[in-house]
Short mmCIF file of C-alpha atoms in Angstrom, two decimals:
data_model
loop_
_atom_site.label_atom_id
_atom_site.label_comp_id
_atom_site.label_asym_id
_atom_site.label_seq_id
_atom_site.Cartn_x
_atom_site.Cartn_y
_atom_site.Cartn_z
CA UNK W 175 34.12 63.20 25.59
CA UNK W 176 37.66 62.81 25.93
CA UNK W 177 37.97 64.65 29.28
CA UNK W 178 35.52 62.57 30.91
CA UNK W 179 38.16 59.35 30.33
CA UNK W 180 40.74 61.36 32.41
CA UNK W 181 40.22 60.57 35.75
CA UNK W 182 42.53 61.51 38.55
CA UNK W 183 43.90 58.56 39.94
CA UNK W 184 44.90 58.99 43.59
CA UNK W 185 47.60 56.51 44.44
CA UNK W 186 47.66 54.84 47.87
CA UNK W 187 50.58 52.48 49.86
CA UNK W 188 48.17 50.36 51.54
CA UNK W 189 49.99 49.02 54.54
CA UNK W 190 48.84 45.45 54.86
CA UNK W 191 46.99 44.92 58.59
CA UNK W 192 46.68 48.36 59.87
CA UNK W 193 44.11 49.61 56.57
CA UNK W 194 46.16 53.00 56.71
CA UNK W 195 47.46 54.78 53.46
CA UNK W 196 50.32 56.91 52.80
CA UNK W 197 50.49 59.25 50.06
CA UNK W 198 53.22 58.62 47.13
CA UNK W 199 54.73 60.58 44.16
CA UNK W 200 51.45 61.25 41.95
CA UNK W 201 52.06 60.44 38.17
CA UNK W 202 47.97 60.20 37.88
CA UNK W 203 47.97 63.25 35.20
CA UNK W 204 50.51 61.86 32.75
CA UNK W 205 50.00 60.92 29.48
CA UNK W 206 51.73 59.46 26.69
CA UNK W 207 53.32 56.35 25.16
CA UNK W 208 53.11 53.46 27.80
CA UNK W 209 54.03 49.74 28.19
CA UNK W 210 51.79 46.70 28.48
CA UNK W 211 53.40 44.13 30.30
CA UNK W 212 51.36 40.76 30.33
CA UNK W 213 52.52 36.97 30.49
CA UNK W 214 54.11 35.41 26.88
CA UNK W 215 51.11 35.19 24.00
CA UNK W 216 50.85 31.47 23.14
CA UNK W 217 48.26 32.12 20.50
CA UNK W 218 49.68 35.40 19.04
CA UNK W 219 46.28 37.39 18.82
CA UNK W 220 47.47 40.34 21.50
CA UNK W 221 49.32 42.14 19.12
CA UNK W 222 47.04 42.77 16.15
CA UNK W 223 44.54 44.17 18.90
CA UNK W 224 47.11 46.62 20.18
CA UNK W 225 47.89 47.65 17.03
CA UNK W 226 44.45 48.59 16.55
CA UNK W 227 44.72 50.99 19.57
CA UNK W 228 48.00 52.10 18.18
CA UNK W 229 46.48 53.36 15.04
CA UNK W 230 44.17 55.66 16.85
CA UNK W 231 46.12 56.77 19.52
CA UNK W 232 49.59 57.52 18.03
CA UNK W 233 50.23 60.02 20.94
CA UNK W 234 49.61 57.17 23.29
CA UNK W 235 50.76 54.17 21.76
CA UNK W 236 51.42 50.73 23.60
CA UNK W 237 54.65 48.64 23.44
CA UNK W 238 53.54 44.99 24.30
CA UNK W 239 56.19 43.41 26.75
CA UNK W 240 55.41 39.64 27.50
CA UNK W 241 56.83 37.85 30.22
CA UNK W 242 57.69 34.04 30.19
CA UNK W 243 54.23 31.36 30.18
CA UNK W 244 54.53 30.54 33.71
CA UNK W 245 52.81 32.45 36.23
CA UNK W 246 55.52 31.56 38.51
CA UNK W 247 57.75 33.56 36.77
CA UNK W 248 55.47 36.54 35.05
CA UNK W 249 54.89 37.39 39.26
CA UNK W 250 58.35 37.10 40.24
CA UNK W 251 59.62 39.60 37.49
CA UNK W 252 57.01 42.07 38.13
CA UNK W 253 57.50 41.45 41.83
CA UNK W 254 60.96 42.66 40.98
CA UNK W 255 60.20 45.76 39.11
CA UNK W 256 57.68 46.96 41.27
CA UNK W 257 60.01 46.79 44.46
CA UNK W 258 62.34 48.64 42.73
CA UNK W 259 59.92 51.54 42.79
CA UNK W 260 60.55 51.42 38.45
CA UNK W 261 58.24 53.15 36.03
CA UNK W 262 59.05 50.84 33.20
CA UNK W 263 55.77 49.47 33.61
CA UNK W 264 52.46 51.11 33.05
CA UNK W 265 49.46 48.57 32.63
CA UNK W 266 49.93 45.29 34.15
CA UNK W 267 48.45 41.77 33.07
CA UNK W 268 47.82 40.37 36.63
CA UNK W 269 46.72 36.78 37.15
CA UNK W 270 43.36 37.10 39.53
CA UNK W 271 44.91 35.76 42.32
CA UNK W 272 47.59 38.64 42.66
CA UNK W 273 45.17 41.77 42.94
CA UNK W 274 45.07 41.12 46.27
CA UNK W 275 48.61 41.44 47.31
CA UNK W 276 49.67 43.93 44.57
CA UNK W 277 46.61 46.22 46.05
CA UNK W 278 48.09 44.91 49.55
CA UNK W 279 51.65 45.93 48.92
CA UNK W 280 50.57 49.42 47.52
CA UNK W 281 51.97 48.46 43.76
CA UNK W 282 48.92 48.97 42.04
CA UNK W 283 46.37 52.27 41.75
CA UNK W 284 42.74 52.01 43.04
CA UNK W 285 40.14 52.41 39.93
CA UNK W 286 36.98 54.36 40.23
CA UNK W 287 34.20 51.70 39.48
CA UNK W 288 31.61 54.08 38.32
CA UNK W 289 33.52 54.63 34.94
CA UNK W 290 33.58 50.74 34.13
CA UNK W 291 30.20 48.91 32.90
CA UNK W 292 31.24 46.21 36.00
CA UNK W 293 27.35 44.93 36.39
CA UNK W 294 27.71 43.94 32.25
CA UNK W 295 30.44 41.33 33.27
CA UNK W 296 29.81 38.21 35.23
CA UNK W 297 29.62 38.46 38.56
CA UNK W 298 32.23 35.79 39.89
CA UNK W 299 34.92 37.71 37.78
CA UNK W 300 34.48 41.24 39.15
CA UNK W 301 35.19 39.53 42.50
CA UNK W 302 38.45 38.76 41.37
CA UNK W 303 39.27 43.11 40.98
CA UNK W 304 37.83 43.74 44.15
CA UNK W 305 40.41 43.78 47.80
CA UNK W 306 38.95 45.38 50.88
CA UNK W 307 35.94 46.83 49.56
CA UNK W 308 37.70 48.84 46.67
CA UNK W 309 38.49 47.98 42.53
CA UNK W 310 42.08 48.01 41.83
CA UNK W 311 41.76 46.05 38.82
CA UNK W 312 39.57 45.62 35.85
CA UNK W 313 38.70 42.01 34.71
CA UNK W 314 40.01 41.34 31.02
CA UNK W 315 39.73 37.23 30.42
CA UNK W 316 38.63 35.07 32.52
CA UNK W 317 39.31 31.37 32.86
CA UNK W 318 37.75 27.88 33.91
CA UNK W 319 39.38 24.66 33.65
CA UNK W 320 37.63 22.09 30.89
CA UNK W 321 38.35 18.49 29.87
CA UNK W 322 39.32 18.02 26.34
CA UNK W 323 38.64 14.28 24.41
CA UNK W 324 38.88 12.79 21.84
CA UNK W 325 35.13 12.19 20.58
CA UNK W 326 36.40 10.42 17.54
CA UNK W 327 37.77 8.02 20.31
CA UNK W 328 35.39 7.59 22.63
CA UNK W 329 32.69 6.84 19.41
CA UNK W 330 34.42 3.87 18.61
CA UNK W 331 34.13 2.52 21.67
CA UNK W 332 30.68 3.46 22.51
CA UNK W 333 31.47 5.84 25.50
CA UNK W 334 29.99 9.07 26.64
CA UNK W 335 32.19 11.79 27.73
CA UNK W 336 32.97 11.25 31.35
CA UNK W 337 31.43 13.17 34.12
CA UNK W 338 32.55 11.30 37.26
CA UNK W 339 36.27 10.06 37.52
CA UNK W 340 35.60 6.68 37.73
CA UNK W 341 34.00 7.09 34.13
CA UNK W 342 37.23 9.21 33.35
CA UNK W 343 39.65 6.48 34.98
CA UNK W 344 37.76 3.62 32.65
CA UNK W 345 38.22 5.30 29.69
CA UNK W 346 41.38 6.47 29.84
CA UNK W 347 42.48 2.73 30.80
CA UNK W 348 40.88 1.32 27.65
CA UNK W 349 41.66 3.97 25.28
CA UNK W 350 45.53 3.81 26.60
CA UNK W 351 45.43 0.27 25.91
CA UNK W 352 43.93 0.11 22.46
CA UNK W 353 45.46 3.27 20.81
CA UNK W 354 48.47 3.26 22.84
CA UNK W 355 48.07 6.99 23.89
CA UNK W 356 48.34 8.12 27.40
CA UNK W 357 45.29 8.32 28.94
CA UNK W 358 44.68 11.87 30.93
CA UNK W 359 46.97 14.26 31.75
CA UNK W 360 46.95 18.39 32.98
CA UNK W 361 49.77 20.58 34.49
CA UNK W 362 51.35 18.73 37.10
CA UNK W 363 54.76 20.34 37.21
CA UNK W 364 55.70 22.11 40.66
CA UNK W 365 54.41 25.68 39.71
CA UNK W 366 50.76 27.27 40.50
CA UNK W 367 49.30 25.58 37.62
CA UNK W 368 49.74 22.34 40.05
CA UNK W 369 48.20 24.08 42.58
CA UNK W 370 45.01 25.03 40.15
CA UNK W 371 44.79 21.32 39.52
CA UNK W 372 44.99 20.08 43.20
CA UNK W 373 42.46 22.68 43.92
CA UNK W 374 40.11 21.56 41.46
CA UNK W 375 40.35 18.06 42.59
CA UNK W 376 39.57 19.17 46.42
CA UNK W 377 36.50 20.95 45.35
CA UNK W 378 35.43 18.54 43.20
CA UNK W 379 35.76 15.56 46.35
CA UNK W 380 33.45 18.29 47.68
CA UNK W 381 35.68 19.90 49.69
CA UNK W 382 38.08 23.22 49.84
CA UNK W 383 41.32 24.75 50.89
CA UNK W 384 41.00 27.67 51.91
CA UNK W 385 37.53 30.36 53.32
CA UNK W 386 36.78 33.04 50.46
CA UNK W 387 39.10 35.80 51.65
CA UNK W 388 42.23 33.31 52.59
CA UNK W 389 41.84 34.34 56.49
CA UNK W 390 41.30 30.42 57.60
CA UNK W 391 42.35 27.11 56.51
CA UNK W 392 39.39 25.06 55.86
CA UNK W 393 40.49 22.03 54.70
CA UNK W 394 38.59 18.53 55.28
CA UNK W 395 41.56 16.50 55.56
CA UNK W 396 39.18 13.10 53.84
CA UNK W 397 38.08 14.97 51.32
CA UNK W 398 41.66 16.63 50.45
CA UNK W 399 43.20 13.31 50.49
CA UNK W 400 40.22 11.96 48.04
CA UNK W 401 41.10 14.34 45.29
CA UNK W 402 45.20 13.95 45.92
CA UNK W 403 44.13 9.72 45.75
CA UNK W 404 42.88 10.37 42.38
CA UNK W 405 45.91 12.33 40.62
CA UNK W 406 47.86 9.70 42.60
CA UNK W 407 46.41 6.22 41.60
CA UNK W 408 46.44 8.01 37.92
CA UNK W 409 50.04 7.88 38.02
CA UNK W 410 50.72 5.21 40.00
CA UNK W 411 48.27 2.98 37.44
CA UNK W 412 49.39 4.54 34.10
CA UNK W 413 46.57 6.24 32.74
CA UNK W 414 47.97 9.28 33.81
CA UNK W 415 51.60 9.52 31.74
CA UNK W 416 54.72 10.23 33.63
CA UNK W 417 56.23 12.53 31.36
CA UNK W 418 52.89 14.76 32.06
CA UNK W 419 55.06 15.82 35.89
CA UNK W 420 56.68 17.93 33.31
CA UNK W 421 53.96 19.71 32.23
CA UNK W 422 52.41 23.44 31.94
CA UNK W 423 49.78 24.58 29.86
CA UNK W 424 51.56 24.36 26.64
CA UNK W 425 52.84 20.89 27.42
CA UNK W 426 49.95 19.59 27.82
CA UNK W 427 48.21 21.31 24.84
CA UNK W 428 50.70 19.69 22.21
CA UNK W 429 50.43 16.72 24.03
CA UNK W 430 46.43 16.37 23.27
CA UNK W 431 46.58 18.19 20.16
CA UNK W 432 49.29 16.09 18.40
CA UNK W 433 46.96 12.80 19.58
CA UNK W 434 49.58 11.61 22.29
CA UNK W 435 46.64 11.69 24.96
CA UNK W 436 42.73 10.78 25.09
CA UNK W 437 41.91 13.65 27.70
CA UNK W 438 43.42 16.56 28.77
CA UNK W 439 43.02 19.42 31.03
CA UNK W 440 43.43 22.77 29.78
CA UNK W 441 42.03 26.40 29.79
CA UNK W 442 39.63 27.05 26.59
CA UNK W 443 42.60 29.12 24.69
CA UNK W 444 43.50 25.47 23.59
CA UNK W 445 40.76 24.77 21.51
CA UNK W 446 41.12 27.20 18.63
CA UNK W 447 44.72 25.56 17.91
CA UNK W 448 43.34 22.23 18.94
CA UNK W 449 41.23 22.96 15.83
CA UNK W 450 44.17 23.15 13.46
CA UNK W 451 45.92 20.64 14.94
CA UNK W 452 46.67 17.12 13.51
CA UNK W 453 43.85 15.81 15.43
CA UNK W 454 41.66 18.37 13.38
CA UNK W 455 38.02 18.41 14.55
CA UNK W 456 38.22 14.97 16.40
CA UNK W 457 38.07 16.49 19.95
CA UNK W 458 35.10 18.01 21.88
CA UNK W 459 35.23 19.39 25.66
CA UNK W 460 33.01 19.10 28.72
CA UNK W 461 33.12 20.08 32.11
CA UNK W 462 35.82 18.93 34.24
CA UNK W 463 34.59 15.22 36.21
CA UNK W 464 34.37 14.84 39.94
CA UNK W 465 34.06 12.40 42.50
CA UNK W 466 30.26 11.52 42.08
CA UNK W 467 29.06 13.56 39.39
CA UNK W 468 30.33 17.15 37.48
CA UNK W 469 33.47 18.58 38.84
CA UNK W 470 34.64 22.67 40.10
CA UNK W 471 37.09 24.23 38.17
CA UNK W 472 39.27 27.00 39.76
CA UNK W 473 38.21 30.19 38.28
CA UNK W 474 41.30 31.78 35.92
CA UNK W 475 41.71 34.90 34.13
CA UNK W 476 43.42 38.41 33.57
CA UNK W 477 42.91 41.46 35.11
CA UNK W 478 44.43 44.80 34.44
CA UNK W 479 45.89 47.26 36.81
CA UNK W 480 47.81 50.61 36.30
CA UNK W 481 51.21 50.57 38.46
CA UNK W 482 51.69 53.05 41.15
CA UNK W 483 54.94 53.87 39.92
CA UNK W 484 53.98 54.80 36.29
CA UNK W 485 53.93 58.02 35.12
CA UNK W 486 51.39 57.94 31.85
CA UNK W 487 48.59 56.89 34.35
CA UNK W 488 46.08 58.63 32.15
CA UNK W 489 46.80 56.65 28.72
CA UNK W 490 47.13 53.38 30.80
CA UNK W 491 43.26 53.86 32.08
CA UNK W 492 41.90 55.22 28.63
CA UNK W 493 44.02 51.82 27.42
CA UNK W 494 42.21 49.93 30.01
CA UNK W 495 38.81 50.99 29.41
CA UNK W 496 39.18 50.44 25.71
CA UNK W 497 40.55 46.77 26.24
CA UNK W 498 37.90 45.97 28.52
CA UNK W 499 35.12 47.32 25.67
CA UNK W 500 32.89 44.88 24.63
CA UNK W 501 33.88 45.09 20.71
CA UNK W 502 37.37 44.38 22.00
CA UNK W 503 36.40 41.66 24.56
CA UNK W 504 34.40 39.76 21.40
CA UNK W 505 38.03 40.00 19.39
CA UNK W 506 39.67 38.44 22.05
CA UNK W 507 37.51 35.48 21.76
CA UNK W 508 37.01 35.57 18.30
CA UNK W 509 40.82 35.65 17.42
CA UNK W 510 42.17 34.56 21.21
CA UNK W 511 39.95 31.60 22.39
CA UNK W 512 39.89 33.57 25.58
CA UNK W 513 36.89 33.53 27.78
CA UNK W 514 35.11 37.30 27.26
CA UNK W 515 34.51 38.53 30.80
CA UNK W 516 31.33 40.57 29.34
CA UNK W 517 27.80 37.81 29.90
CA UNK W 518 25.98 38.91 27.04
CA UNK W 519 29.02 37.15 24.53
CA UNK W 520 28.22 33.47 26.52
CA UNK W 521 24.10 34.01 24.29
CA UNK W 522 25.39 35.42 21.23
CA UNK W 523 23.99 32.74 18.60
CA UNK W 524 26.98 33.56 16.36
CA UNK W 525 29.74 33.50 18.64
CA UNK W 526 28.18 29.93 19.31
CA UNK W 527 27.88 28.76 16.33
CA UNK W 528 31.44 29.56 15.83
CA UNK W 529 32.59 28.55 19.19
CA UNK W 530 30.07 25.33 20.25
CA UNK W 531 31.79 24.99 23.41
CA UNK W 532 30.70 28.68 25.02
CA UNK W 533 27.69 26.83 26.89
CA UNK W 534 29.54 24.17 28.65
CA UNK W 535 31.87 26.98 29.25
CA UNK W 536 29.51 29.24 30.73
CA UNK W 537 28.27 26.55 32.75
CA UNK W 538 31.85 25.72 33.88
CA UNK W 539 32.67 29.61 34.92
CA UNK W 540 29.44 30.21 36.40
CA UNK W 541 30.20 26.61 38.71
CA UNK W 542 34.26 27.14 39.23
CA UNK W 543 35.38 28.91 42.29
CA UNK W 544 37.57 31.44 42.69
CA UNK W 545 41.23 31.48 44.38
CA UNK W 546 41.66 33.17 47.96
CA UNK W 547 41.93 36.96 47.63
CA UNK W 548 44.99 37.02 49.84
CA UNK W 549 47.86 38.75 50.42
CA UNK W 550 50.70 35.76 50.75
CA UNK W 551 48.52 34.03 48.12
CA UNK W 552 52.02 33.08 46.33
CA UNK W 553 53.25 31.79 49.33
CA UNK W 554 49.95 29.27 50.46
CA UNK W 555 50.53 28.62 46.47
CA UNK W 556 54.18 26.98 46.75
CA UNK W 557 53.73 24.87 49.92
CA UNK W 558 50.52 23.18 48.33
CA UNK W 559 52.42 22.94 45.00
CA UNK W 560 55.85 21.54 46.54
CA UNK W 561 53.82 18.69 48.43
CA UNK W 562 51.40 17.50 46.00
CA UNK W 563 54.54 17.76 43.24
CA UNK W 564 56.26 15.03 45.75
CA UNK W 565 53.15 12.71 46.20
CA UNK W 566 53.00 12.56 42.58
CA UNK W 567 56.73 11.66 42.20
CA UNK W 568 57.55 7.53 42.16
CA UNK W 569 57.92 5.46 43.96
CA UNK W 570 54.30 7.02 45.48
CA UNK W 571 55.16 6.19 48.76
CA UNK W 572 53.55 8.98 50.52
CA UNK W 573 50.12 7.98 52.50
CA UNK W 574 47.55 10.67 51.19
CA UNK W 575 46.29 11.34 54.73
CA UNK W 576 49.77 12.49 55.88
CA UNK W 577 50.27 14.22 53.17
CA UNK W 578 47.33 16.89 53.38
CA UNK W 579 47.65 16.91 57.01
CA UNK W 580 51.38 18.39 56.64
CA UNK W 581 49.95 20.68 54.09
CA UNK W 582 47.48 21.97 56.33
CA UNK W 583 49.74 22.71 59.37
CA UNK W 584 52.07 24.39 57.04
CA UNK W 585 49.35 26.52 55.40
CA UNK W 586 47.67 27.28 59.01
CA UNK W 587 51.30 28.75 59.99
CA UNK W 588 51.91 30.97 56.93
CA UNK W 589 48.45 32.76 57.83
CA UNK W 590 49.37 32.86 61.83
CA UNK W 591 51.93 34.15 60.55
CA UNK W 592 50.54 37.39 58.71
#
């Protein structure tokens, strides 16, 4: 069996516009101990499933290197490594909106899909592997935004978890008042996590940023400026804490978790701390709200990719395909809160009766949408980020409408410009 996992890898330098390849140094038959290099653990449940590889695969073992949280900062230090043509890393931890231009910029291998059970996963993740017809990646987690409350909360004062952002804005007004807790808050610092939350509001005024493969700004400028108006007035009103500007992921987790706010958005890795938290069991989730009913989250998640410039390409996809498994995919809900990328987990009756939020989950993946697979996605990425970071500033003296408008004429140039 074991020769069947070693597939010859052929890797390409794909050269952007022109679709031609050129052939570089071939490390596809090497095998040995590699390096895992993914974005910093929060939740510490990577390392017990590496070991478990580890302990059958001592000729091949994996040494875990994690990057800071921010995405921001995980791309821009493999950027760095893979320009310098370095073999330190083997298997990378990419966020689904980099296959593209790692595939693009020839740092990553392409994968043969036929050895990968890709029609067991759901659909709207495999998308995220896939540039230009071919896999370069395999999906590993994958991600949708949810809103966290406080049902103890929102008991005591008769409401219903919110599903339109009026309901949301009500809410968090009274509960801000009575508890004195901020009312709503996600990650609204200047990094791509600002851009995930900007996004979501768009689609969820109806509207979008970008077409499917990034190739054409598509913007409605009303419908933009709706979703900015909301993150806005939040702010500008109160319900939506100041001190939240500051915050990433694990800002805003402690935030809601230690009971300083009534709602929060977050990926679903929150919840299994959330549940050993000091606000204990006191806290349910739902889909993210909209403008007139149900929101869109942007689709998240991991997926792995073997470097071009590694030379234990044969462990790294035998690593992969193991990860990927479906025993391993279970562990890394079970002891990760990460979203499993295989369907069948979403129906398992005791994965939900340990984890009651997998159905509003499901329904959140299966309805979020996913990022543009494009090349200069990191650059489309910082202008949004940079302009909705300064509407959200004080004094708030930026008209909505201008705002987006900007945005748009800046994003239009960057893909001119390609």
């Amino acid at each position: 069996m074991r020769h069947l996992l070693l597939v010859t890898l052929v890797v390409v330098l794909v050269t952007g516009c022109s679709g031609a390849v050129a052939q570089d140094s071939d490390h596809s038959g090497g095998s040995g101990p590699f390096t895992f290099v993914t974005g910093r653990d929060t939740t510490g449940y990577l390392q017990p499933l590496i070991d478990r590889w580890n302990q059958t695969h001592p000729a091949e073992k994996a040494t875990l290197l994690e990057l800071p949280e921010a995405a921001d900062e995980q791309r821009a230090q493999m950027v760095a490594n893979l320009q310098a043509k370095s073999d330190r890393y083997d298997v990378l931890g990419l966020d689904v909106v980099w296959t593209a231009e790692f595939a693009d910029a020839g740092w990553i291998v392409p994968l043969e899909r036929g050895i990968f059970p890709l029609d067991r996963f759901l659909p709207s993740v495999t998308d995220t592997a896939v540039y230009r017809g071919k896999l370069w990646a395999v999906p590993y987690t994958s991600n949708a935004g949810l809103l966290y409350y406080r049902k103890d909360l929102l008991a005591k004062e008769g409401f219903a978890p919110p599903t339109t952002w009026a309901e949301l804005r009500k809410q968090a007004r009274v509960l801000h008042d009575r508890y004195g807790i901020g009312g709503y808050a996600g990650q609204f610092l200047a990094y791509e996590g600002l851009t995930v939350n900007f996004a979501e509001a768009v689609q969820s005024a109806g509207g979008q940023i970008l077409n499917r493969d990034g190739t054409q700004v598509t913007m409605d400028t009303a419908k933009a400026a709706t979703g900015l108006d909301f993150l806005v007035n939040g702010l500008r009103e109160g319900w939506i804490p100041r001190e939240s500007l500051s915050y990433k992921e694990e800002e805003s987790r402690l935030a809601f978790q230690e009971g300083r706010l009534a709602f929060a958005r977050n990926w679903p890795h929150a919840y299994g701390p959330a549940t050993t938290s000091p606000i204990g069991r006191k806290f349910g989730v739902t889909r993210l709200p909209g403008l007139d009913g149900p929101g869109s989250s942007s689709l998240g998640g991991t997926n792995l990719a073997i470097s071009a410039y590694s030379k234990r390409q044969k462990s790294a996809l035998e690593f992969i395909r193991y990860f990927t498994g479906l025993e391993n995919e279970r562990r890394v809900l079970a002891d990760g809160s990460f979203p499993p990328v295989w369907a069948e987990l979403y129906d398992d009756p005791a994965l939900i009766k340990r984890f009651p939020y997998l159905p509003v989950l499901k329904d959140s993946l299966l309805s979020a949408r996913p990022r543009p697979a494009s090349a200069n996605y990191n650059q489309l990425s910082l202008v949004i980020a940079s302009a909705v970071s300064n509407a959200l500033t004080p004094p708030f003296d930026e008209n909505g409408d201008d705002v987006v408008t900007s945005m748009k004429g800046q994003l239009n140039e960057i893909i001119r410009a390609r």
